[in-house]
Backbone as a printed PyTorch tensor [residue, N CA C, xyz], in Angstrom:
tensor([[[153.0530,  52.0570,   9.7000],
         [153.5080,  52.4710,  11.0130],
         [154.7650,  53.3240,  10.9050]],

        [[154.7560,  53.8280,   9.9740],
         [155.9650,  54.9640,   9.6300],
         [156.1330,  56.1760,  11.0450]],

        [[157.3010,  56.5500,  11.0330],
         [157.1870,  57.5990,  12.3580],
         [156.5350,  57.3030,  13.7690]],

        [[156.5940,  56.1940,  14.1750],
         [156.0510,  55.7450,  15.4620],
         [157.1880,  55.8850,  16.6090]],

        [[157.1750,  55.9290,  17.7120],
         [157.9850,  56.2400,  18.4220],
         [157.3830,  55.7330,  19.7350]],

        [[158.5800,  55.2030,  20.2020],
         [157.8450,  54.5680,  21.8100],
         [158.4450,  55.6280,  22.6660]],

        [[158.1970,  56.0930,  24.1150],
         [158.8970,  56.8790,  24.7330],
         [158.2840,  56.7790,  25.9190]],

        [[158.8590,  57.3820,  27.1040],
         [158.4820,  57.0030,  28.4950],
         [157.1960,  58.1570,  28.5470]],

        [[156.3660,  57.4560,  29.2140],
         [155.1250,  58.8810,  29.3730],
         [155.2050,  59.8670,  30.2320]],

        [[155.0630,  61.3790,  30.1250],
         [156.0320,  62.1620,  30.9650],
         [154.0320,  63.1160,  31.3890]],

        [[154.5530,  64.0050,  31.7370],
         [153.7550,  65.2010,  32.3750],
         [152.4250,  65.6670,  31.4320]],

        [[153.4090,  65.8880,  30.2880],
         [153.3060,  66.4910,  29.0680],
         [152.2580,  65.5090,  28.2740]],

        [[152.2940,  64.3300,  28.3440],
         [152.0960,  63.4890,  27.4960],
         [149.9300,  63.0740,  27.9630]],

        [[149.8070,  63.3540,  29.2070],
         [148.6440,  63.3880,  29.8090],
         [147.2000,  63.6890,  29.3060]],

        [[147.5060,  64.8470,  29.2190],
         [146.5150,  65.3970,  28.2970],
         [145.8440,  64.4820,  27.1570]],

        [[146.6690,  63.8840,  26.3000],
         [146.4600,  63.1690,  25.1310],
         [146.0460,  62.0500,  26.0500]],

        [[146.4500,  61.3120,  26.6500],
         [146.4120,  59.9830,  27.1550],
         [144.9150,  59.7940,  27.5900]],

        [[144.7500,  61.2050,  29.0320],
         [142.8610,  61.1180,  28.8080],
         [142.2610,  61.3210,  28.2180]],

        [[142.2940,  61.7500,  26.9530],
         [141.0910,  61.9340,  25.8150],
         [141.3050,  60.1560,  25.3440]],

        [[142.0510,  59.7480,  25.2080],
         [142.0250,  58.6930,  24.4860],
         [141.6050,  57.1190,  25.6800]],

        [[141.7490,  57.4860,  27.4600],
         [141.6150,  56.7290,  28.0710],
         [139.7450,  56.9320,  28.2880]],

        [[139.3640,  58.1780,  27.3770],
         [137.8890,  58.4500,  27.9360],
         [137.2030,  58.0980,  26.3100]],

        [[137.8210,  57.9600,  25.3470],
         [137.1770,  57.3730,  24.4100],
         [137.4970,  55.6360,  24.2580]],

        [[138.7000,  55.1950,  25.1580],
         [138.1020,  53.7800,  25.0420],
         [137.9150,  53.3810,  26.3610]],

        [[137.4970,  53.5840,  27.3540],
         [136.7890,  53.4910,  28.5830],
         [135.8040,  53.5170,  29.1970]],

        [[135.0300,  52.9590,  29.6890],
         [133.2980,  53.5210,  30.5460],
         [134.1170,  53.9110,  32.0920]],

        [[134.9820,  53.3610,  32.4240],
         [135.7350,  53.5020,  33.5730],
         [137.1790,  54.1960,  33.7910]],

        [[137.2270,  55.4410,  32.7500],
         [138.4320,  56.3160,  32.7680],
         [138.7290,  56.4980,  33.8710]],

        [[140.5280,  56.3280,  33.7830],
         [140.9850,  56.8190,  34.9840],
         [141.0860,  58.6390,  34.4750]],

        [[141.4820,  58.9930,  35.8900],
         [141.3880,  60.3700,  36.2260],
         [142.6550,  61.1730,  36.1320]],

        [[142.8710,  62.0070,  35.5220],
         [144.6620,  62.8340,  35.6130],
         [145.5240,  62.3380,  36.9570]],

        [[144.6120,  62.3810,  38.1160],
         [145.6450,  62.5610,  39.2900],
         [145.6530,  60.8900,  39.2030]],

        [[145.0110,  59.4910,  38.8160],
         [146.1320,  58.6440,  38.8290],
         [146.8980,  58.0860,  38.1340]],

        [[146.9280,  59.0450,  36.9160],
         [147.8260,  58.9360,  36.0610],
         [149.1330,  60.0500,  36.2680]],

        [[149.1080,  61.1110,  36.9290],
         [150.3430,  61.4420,  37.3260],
         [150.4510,  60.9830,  38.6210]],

        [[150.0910,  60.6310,  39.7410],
         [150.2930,  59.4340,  40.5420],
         [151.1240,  58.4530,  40.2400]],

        [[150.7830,  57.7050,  39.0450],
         [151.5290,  56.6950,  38.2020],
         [152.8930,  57.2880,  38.0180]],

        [[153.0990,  58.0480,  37.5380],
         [154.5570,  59.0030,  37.2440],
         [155.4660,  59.2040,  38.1370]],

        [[154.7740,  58.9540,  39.1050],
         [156.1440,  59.3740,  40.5850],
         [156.1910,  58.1420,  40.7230]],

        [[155.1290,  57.3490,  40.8640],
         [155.0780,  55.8140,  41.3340],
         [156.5920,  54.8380,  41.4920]],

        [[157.2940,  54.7070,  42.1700],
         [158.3480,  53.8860,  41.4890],
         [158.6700,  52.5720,  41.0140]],

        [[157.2850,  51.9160,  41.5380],
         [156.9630,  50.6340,  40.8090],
         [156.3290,  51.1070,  39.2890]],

        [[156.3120,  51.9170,  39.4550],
         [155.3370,  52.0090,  37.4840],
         [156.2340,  52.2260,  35.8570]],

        [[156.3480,  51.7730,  35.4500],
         [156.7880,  52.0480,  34.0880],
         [155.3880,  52.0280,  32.9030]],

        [[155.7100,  53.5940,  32.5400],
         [154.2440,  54.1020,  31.5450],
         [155.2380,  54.4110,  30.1700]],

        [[154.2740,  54.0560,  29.5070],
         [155.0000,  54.6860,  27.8830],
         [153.7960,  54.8950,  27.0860]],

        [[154.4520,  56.0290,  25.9240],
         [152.7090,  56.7360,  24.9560],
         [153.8870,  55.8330,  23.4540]],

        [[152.6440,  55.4200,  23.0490],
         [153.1090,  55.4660,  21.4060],
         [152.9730,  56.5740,  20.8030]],

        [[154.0690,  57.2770,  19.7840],
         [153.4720,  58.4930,  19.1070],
         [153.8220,  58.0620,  17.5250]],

        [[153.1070,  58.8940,  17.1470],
         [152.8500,  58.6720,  15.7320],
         [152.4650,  60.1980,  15.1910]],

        [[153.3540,  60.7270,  14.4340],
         [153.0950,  62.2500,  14.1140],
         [153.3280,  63.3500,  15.2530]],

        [[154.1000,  63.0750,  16.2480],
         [153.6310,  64.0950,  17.2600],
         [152.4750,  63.9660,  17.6630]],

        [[151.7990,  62.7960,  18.0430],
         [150.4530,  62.8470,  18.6200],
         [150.4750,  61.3120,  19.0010]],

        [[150.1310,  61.0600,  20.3800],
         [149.8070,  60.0450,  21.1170],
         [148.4300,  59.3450,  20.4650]],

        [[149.0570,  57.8850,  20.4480],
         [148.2980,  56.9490,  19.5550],
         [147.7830,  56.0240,  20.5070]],

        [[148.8050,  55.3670,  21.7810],
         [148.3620,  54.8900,  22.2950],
         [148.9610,  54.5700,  23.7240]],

        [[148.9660,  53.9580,  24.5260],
         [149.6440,  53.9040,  26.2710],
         [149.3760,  52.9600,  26.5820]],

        [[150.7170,  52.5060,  27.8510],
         [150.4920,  51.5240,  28.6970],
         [151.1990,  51.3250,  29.6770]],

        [[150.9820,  50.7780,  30.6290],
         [151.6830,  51.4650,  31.9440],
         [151.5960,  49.4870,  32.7710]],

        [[152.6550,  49.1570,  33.5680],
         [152.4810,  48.3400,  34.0390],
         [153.3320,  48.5120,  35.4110]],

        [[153.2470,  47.6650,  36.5050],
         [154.3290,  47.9200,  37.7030],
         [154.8960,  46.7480,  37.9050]],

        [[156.1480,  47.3040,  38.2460],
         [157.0460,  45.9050,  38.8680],
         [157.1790,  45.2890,  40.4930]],

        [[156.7450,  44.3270,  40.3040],
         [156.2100,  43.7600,  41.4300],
         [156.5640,  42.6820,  42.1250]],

        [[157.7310,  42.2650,  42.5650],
         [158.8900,  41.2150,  42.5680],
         [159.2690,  40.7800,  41.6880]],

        [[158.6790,  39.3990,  40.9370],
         [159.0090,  39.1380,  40.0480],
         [157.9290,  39.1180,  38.6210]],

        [[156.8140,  39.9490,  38.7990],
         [155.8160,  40.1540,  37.8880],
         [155.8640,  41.6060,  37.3190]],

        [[155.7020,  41.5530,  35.7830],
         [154.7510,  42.5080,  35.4130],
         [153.3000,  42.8950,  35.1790]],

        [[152.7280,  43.3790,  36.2390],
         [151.6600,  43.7830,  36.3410],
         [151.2880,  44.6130,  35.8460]],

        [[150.4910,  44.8150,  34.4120],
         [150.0130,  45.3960,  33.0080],
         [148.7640,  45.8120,  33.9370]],

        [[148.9730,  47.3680,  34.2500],
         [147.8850,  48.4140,  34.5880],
         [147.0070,  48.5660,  33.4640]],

        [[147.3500,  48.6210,  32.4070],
         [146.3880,  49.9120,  31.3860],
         [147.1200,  49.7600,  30.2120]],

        [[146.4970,  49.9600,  29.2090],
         [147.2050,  49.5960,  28.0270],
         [145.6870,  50.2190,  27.0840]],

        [[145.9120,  50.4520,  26.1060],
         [145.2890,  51.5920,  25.1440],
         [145.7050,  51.5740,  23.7370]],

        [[144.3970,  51.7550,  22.7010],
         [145.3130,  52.1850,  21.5730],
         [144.3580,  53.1540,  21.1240]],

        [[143.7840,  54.1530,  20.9080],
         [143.0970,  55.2550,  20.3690],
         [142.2030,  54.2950,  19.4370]],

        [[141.1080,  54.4540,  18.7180],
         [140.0840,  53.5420,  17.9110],
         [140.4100,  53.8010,  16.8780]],

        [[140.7520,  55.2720,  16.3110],
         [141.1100,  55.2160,  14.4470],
         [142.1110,  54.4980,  14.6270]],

        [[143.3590,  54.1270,  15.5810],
         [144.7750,  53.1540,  15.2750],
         [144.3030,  51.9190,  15.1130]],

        [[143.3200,  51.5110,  15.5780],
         [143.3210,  49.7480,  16.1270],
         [143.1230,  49.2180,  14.7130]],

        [[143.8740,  48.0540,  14.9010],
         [144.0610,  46.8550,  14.2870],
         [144.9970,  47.3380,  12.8500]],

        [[145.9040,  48.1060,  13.3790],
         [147.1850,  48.5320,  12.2920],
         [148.4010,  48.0760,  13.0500]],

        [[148.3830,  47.2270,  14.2860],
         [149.6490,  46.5630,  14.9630],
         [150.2250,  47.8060,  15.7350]],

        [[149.3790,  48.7210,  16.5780],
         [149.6380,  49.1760,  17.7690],
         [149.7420,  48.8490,  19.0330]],

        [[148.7930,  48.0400,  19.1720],
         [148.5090,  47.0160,  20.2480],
         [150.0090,  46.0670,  20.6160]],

        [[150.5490,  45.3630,  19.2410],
         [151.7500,  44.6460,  19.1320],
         [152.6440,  45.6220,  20.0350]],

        [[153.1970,  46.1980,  19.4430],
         [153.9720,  47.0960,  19.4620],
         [154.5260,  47.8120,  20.8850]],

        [[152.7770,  47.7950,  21.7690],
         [153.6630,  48.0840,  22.8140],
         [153.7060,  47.1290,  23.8290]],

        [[152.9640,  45.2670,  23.5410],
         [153.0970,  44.9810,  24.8520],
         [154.7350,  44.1160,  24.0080]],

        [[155.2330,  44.3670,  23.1490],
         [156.5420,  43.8700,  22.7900],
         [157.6060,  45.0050,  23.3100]],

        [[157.4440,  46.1350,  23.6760],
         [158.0990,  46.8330,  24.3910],
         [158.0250,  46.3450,  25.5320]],

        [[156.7640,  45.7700,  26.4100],
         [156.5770,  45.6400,  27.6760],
         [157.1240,  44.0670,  28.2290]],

        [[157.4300,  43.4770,  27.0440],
         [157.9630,  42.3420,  27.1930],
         [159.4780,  42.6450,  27.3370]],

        [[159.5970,  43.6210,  26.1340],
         [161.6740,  43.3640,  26.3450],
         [161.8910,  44.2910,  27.6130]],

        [[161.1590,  45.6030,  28.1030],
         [160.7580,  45.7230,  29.5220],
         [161.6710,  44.9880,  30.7930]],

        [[160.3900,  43.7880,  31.0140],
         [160.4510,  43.3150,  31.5310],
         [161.4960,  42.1080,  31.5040]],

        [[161.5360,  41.8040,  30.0680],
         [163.1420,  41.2810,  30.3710],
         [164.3700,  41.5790,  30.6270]],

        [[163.9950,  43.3300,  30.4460],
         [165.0610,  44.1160,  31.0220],
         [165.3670,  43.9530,  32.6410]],

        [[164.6820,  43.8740,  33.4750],
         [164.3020,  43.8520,  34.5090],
         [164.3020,  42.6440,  35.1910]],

        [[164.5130,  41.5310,  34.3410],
         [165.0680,  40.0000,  35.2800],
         [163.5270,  39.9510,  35.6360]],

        [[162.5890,  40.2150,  35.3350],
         [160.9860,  39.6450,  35.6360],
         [160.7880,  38.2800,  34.9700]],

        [[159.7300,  37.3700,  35.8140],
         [159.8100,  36.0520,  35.0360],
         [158.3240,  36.1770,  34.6000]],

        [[157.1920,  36.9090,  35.0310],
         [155.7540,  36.9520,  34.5030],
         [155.5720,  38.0210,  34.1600]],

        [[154.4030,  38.1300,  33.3710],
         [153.3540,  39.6220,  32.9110],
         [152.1430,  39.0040,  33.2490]],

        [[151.5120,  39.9380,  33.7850],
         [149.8240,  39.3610,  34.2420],
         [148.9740,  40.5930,  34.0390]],

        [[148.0820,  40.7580,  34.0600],
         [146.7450,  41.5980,  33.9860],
         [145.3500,  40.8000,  34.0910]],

        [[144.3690,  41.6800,  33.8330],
         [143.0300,  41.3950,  33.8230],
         [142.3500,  41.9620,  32.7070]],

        [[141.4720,  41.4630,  31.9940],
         [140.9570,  41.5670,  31.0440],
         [139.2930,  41.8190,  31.0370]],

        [[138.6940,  42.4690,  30.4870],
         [137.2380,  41.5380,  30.5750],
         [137.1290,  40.9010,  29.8050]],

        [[136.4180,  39.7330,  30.2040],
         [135.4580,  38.4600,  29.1310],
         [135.0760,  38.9430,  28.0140]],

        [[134.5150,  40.0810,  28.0510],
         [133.5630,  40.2840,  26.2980],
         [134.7460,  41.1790,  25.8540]],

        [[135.8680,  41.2050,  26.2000],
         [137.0280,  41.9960,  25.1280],
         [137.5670,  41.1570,  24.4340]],

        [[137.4040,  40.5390,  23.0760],
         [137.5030,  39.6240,  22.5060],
         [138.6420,  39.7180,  22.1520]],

        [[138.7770,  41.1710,  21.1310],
         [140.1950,  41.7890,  20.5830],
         [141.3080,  41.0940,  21.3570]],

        [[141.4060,  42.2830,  22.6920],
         [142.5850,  42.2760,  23.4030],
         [142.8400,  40.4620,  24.2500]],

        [[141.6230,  40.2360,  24.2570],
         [142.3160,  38.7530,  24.4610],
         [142.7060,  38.0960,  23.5570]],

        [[142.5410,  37.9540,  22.0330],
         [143.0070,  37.6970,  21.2250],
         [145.0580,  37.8510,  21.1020]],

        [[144.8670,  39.4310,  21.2660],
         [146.4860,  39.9080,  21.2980],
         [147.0830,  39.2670,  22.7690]],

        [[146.7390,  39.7580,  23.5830],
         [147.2450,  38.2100,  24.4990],
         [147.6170,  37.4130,  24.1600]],

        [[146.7030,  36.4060,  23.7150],
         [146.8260,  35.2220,  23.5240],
         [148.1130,  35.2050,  22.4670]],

        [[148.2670,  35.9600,  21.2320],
         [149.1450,  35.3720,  20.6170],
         [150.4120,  35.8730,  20.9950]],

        [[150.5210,  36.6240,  22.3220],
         [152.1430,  36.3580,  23.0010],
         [152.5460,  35.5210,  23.5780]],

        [[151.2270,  34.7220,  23.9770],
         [151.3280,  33.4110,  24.6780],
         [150.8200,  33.7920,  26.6240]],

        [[149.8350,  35.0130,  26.4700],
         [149.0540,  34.7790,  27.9720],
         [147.8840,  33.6920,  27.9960]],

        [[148.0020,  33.5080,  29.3790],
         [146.9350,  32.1930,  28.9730],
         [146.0080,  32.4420,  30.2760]],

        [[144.6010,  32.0040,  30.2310],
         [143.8560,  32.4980,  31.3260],
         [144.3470,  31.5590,  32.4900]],

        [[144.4260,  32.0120,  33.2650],
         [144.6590,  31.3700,  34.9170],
         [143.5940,  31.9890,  35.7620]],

        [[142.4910,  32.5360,  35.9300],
         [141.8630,  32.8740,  36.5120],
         [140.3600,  33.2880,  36.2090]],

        [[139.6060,  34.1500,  36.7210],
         [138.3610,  35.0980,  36.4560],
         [138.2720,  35.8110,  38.1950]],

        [[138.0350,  37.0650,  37.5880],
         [137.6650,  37.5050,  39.1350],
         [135.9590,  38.5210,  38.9910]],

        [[135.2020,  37.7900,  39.9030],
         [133.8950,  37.9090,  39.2250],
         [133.0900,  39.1640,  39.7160]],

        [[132.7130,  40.1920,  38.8720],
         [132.0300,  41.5520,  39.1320],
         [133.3530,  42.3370,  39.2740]],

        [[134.5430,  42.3170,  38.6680],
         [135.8690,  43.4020,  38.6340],
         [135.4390,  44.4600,  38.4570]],

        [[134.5480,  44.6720,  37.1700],
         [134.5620,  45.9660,  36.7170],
         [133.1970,  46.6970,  37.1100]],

        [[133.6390,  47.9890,  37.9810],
         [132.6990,  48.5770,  38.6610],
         [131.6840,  49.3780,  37.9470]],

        [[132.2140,  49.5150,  36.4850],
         [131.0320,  50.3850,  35.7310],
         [129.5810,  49.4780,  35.8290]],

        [[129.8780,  47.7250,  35.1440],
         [128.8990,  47.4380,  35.1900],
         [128.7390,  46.0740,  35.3650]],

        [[130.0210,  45.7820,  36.6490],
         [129.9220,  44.3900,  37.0800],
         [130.6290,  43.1120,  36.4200]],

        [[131.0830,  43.4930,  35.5030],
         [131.3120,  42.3670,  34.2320],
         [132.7430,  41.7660,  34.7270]],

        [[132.8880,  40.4770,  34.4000],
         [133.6240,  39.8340,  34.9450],
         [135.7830,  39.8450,  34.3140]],

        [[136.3220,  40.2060,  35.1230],
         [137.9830,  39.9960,  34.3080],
         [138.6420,  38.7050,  34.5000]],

        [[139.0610,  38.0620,  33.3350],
         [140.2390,  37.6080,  33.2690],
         [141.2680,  37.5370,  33.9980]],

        [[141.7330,  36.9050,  34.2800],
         [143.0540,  36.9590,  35.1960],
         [144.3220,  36.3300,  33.9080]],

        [[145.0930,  37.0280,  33.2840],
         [145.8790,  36.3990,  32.7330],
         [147.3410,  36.3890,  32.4080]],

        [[148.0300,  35.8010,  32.3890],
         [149.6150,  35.2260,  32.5810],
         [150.3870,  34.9260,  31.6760]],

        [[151.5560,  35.9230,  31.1420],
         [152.2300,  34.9460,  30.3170],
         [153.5870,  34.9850,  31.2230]],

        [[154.1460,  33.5530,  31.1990],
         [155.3580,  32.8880,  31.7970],
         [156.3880,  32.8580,  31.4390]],

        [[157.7130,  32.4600,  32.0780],
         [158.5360,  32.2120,  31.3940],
         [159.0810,  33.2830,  30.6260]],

        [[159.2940,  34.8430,  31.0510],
         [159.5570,  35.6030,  30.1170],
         [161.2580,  35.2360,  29.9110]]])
C-alpha cells in the first residue's frame, strides 16, 4: 500500500469514481448524485488514491448523531490488499471527529466480503430491510457499529 493517499472527493475526482462505481455495481449511481453529494452539507466523500489514480470511495452523511455510510467502493484489481480497511478507519476517526456516537449502513445478504469487514470493526446486524435493492430485489442488512 505504498503511495496511498486519502483525500476529500472533489469535482475532478468523478470521473474515476464512476467507472469504478459501474464496475462494482448492477445499481450505479449516476454523476449528478454524486456531485449532488459534493454540495450536500451533510455528506463527507473521500477517493483513495494510489499512483495518481482512484482506487477506491466512500461517502457517508452526518445525521445527528449517526454516520450514515452511503457508498463505499474499492475497484476489483485492489480488493483484498486492505483498501476496504483503510477507508472505513478514516470514516471512523471521521466521525469521531465529529462527536458522532454510531455508523450504520445497509448491506446486502449475499455480500459476504463486506460484511465480513464490518464485522471486524465491530458492526453488528440490527436489522434486514426486505427487497432494498431495486436491481433485483435482494434483501439489505441494516448494520451498526456503536459506541464510537
Amino acid at each position: 500500500m505504498e503511495d496511498v493517499k486519502i483525500l476529500k472527493m472533489s469535482k475532478e475526482h468523478i470521473e474515476e469514481v464512476l467507472e469504478i462505481e459501474k464496475r462494482c455495481f448492477t445499481d450505479a449511481w449516476t454523476r449528478k448524485m454524486f456531485e449532488d453529494e459534493l454540495l450536500n452539507p451533510l455528506a463527507h466523500y473521500i477517493v483513495l488514491m494510489q499512483d495518481e489514480n482512484v482506487v477506491g470511495y466512500a461517502g457517508f452523511w452526518d445525521i445527528i448523531d449517526d454516520a450514515q455510510i452511503m457508498n463505499i467502493a474499492v475497484d476489483r484489481e485492489y480488493r483484498g490488499k486492505g483498501y476496504g480497511n483503510l477507508l472505513i478507519e478514516e470514516f471512523i476517526r471521521e466521525a469521531k471527529s465529529r462527536n458522532l456516537d454510531t455508523m450504520s449502513l445497509e448491506v446486502r445478504v449475499s455480500n459476504e466480503p463486506a460484511i465480513k469487514l464490518y464485522e471486524k470493526y465491530g458492526f453488528e446486524v440490527q436489522g434486514r430491510r426486505k427487497k432494498y435493492y431495486q436491481d433485483n430485489g435482494e434483501d439489505a442488512y441494516i448494520m451498526y457499529l456503536f459506541d464510537l
